[in-house]
Amino acid sequence: MPRLAVDFGTSNSAVAYMDGGAVRRVLLEHGEDTLPTAVFFPVGGAMQIGRAAGQALIDGVEGRYMRALKSVLGTPLFHESRLMGGRRQTLADVVTAFLKRLRDMAQDQSGLSFDAVLSGRPVRFHHDPVRDQQAEDDLRACYVAAGFTTVDFLFEPEAAALSSVGNSGDLGLIVDIGGGTSDFTVFRRGANGVEVIASHGIRLGGTDFDRALSLTTAMPELGKGTELRREMGEGRLPVPQAIYTDLATWSAIPFLYTRETERMVEDLVKFAVERPKLERLQRVIRDHLGHDVAFAVEAGKIAVNGDGPAQIDLSVVERDLSLRLTKGGLNAALAEFTDPLKMTIYETLQAAQVSPMQIGSVVLVGGSSLMRLVQDTAQEVCPTAQLSRSEAFTGVVDGLALAAG
């Protein structure tokens, strides 16, 4: 019975299967073998996924856009019923529908029937073991509801190790930085394949990078860090920070668009010391521009990680509003993540009982592994290792397909 390999990611997803001894990736959208893990519910229309979901948002279609669904696995929010797509449903229902679309596309292209699936999963969905197991149980239930009768899981960095190439006998370290988690695997290449020695992970990824950068750049332009006049008496109060944290968090943005939030922001504007900034916040909430701001921050992060300074274009909020972003500014915004990443790499090496100097190669996997911060941290811990880039977005699904076969 053929098994389908699915890399259901926080930011992107990919699907593959074995065909005549070779990995065959499913073309998911416009000839691409990866798909943004995003959905859009237009008012009165059918759910759209992937790039089509993002385009609907950009085009200003009325509806609800959702991204980073994987980060909600294992939480009570995943099972809360809400009005989406004209009916009450849960995020579990949404993930199920997304996975069913992936299965349908794989079956249509391959001509095969896939009742079994091998899915990637992070080493840790959550630090808490109970919640971590609940997240796997949630995802398993979604696969079953999507039509799979047999569901197995493999740690994502271990799958990436299976698809890596190198010299026999070498010790390697997979550094898999995804949208929501960072995972690491020490492995040895041998004549009979790859031997996994130890794996470790933390709940930290690209969406955390986006949130930190947004909180230090875009959110101050919407009033974060400003003050309010007291309704009675003298003195001033700080503007509440919770709304900015939610507005900078991909998975929380859709739930800000309520009348309750609008009323709260109206009160903030009324007593704002820097009123124009709070009026921008009001515009973002009223016109549902939270994801537009998040996309602008993400685009700036990617651009500045290249050759030079970049811009965070917030003209969707206010004409000509744009923020200059430098490498130094990016590094300062993300500085808090260096130590957790470094410590987790050391803990992975310790679990494998190998020293940093024994690692011959560091293999970077996942879109966020392309960040200079990640590369510099890995190189600092393993200074003699050769840094190599796997297929950043398909290394995991290729390894899953090999294991599934």
mmCIF file with all atom_site columns, C-alpha atoms in Angstrom, residues 201 372 390:
data_model
loop_
_atom_site.group_PDB
_atom_site.id
_atom_site.type_symbol
_atom_site.label_atom_id
_atom_site.label_alt_id
_atom_site.label_comp_id
_atom_site.label_asym_id
_atom_site.label_entity_id
_atom_site.label_seq_id
_atom_site.pdbx_PDB_ins_code
_atom_site.Cartn_x
_atom_site.Cartn_y
_atom_site.Cartn_z
_atom_site.occupancy
_atom_site.B_iso_or_equiv
_atom_site.pdbx_formal_charge
_atom_site.auth_seq_id
_atom_site.auth_comp_id
_atom_site.auth_asym_id
_atom_site.auth_atom_id
_atom_site.pdbx_PDB_model_num
ATOM 1 C CA . GLY A 1 201 ? 13.975 20.909 19.417 1.00 0.00 ? 201 GLY A CA 1
ATOM 2 C CA . ARG A 1 372 ? 22.038 35.076 8.796  1.00 0.00 ? 372 ARG A CA 1
ATOM 3 C CA . SER A 1 390 ? 19.705 21.484 1.685  1.00 0.00 ? 390 SER A CA 1
#
